[in-house]
Short mmCIF file of C-alpha atoms and ligand atoms in Angstrom, two decimals:
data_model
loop_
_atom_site.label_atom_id
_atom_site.label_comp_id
_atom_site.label_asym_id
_atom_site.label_seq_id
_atom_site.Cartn_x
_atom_site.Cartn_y
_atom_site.Cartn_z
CA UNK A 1 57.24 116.33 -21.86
CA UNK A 2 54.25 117.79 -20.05
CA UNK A 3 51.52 115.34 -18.20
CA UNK A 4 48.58 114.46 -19.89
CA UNK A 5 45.33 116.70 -20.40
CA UNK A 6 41.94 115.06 -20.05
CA UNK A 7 39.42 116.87 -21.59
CA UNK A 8 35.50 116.47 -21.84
CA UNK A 9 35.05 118.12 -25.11
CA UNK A 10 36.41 121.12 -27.97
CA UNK A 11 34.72 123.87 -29.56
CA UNK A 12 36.77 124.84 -31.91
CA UNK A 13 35.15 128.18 -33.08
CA UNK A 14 33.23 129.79 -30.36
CA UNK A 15 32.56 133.80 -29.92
CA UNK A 16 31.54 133.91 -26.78
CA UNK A 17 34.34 132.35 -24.85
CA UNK A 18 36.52 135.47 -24.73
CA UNK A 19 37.36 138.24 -27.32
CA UNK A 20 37.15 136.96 -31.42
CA UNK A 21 36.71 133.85 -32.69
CA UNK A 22 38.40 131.61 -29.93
CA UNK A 23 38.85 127.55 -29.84
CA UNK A 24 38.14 126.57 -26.98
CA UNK A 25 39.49 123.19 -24.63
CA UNK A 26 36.86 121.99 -21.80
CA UNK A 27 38.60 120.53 -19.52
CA UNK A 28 37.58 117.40 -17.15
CA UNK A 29 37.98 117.81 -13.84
CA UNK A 30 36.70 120.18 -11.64
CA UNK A 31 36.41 120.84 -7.38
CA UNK A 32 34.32 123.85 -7.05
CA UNK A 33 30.72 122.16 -7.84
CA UNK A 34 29.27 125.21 -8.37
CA UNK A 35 25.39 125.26 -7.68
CA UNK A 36 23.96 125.68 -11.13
CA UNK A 37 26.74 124.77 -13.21
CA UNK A 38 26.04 124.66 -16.59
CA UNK A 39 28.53 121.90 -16.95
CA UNK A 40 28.24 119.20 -14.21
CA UNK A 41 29.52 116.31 -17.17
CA UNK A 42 32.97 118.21 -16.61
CA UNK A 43 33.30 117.59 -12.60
CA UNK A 44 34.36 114.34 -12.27
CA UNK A 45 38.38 113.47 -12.48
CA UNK A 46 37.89 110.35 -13.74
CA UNK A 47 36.15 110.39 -17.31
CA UNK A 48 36.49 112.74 -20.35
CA UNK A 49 39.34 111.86 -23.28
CA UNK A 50 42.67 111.91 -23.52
CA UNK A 51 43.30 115.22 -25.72
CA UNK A 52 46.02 115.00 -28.56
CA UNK A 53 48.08 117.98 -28.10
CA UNK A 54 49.99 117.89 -31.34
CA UNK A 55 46.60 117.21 -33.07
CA UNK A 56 45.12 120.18 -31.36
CA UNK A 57 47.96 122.64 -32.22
CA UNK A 58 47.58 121.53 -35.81
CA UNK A 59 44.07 122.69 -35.59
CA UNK A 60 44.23 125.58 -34.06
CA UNK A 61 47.39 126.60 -36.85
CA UNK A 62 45.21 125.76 -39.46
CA UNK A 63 41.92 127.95 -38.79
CA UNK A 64 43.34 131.45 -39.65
CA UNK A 65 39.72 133.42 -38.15
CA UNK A 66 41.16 132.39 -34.13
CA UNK A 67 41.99 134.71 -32.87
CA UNK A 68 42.86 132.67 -30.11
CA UNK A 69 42.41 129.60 -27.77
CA UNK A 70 40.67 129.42 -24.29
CA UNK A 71 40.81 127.06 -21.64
CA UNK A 72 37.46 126.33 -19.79
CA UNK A 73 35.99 124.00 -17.33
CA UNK A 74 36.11 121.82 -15.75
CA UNK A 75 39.07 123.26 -14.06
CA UNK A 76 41.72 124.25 -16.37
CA UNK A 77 44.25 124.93 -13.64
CA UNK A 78 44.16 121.20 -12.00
CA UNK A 79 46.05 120.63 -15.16
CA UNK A 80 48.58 123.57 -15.74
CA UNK A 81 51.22 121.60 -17.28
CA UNK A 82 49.95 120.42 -20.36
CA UNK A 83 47.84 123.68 -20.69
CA UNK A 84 51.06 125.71 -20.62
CA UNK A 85 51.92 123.36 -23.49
CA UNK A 86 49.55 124.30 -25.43
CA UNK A 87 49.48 127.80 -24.51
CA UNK A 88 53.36 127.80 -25.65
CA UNK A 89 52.50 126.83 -28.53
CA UNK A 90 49.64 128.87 -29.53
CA UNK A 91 51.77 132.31 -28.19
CA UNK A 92 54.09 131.33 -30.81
CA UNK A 93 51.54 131.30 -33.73
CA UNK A 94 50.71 135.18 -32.13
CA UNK A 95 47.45 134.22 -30.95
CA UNK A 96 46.37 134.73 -27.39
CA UNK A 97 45.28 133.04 -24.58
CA UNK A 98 42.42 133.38 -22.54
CA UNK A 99 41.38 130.85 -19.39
CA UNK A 100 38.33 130.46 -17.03
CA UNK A 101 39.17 129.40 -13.40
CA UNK A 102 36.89 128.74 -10.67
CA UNK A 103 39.46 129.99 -8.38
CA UNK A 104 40.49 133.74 -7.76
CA UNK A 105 43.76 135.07 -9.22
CA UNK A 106 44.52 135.13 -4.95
CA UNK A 107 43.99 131.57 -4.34
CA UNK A 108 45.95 130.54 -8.01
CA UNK A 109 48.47 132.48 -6.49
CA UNK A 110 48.30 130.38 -3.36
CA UNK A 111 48.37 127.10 -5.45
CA UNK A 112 51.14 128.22 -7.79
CA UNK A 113 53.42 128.29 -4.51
CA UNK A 114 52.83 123.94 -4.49
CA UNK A 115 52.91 124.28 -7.92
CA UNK A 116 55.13 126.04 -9.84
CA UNK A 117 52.87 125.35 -13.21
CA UNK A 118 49.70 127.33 -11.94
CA UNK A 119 52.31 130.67 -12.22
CA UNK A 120 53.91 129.69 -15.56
CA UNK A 121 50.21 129.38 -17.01
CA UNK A 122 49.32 132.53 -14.83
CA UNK A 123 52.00 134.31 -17.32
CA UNK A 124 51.27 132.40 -20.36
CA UNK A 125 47.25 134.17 -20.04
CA UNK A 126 46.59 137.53 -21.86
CA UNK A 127 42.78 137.08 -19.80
CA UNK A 128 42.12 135.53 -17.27
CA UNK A 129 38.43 135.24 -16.08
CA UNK A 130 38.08 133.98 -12.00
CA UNK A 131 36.16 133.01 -9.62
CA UNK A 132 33.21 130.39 -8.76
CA UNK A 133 29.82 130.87 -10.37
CA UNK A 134 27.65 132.00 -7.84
CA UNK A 135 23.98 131.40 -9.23
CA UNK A 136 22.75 134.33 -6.40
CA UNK A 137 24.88 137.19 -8.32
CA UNK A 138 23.97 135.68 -12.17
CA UNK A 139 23.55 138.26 -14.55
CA UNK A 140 23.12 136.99 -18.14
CA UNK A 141 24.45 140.74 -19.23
CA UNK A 142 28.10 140.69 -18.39
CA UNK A 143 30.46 139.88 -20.81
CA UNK A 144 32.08 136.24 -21.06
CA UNK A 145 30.69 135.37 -17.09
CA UNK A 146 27.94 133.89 -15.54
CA UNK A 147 27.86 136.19 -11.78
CA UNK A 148 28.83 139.54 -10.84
CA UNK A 149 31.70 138.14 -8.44
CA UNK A 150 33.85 137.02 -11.49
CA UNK A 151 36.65 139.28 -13.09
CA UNK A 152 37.92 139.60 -16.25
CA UNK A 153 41.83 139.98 -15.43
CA UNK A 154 43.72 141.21 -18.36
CA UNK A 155 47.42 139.59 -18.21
CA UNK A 156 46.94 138.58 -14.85
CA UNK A 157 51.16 137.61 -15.16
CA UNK A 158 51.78 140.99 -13.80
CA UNK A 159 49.85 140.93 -10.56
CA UNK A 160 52.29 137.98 -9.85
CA UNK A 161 55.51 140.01 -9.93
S1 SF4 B 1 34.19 126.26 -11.62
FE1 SF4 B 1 33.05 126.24 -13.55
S2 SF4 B 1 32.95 124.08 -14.16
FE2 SF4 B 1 33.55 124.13 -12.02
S3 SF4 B 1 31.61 123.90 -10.89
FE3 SF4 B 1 32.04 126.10 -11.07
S4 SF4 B 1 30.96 126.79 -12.91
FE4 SF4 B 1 31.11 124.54 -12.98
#
């Protein structure tokens, strides 16, 4: 049974959050305090709601236009283990899984060595999208990002080896 996921709120039919129609978890909790975040409500680690996984599988089963879920921030990947939950689950209805991460796919790399979960949700991604957003490289043109500096990583599982 995976640890609990605190979230600040759901979309649960966005197009802009990666490829399709997408729902998509914010979660609460985040260290980078990016100047000119767009979502400062999501920093703190105390805060946010409880999410109901079941409830949220349910959901995302039952809306046959997703074409998949992402995880946003907050930080999704100071809470890998329920998020690999989730992502299980929504892998086995054939959607896919996108995730935002204000850390590079170098430093989740790092982290996954502490914790094993970072790696498994590494794998469990079909697009990952890293880095901080750094307000001095914004450009309201790329797709799915805010700066220049973030990537979009396309089943980042296989730079891990
Ligand atoms: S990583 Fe995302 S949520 Fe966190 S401070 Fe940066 S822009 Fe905001």
């Amino acid at each position: 049974m995976a640890s609990d996921l605190w979230i600040s709120g759901i979309e649960p039919e966005s197009i802009v959050d990666g490829p399709g129609f997408r729902y998509v978890i914010f979660t609460q909790g985040c260290p980078h305090h990016c100047p000119g975040c767009h979502n400062p409500q999501t920093h703190p680690f105390t805060g946010g709601k409880k999410a109901d996984i079941p409830a949220i599988l349910r959901e995302i089963g039952e809306d046959p236009i997703l074409q998949g879920v992402t995880f946003s921030g907050g930080e999704p990947f100071c809470q890998p283990e329920p998020l690999c939950e989730i992502a299980r689950g929504v892998k086995a209805m054939g959607k896919d899984v996108t995730a935002f991460s204000g850390y590079t796919l170098e430093q989740l790399v790092e982290k996954g060595k502490e914790e094993p979960a970072v790696l498994e949700l590494l794998r469990l991604c079909d697009l990952l999208i890293d880095g901080p957003y750094i307000e001095a490289q914004r450009d309201l043109t790329l797709r799915y990002r805010g700066s220049r500096n973030q990537r979009l990583i396309y089943d980042p599982g296989k730079e891990i080896g």
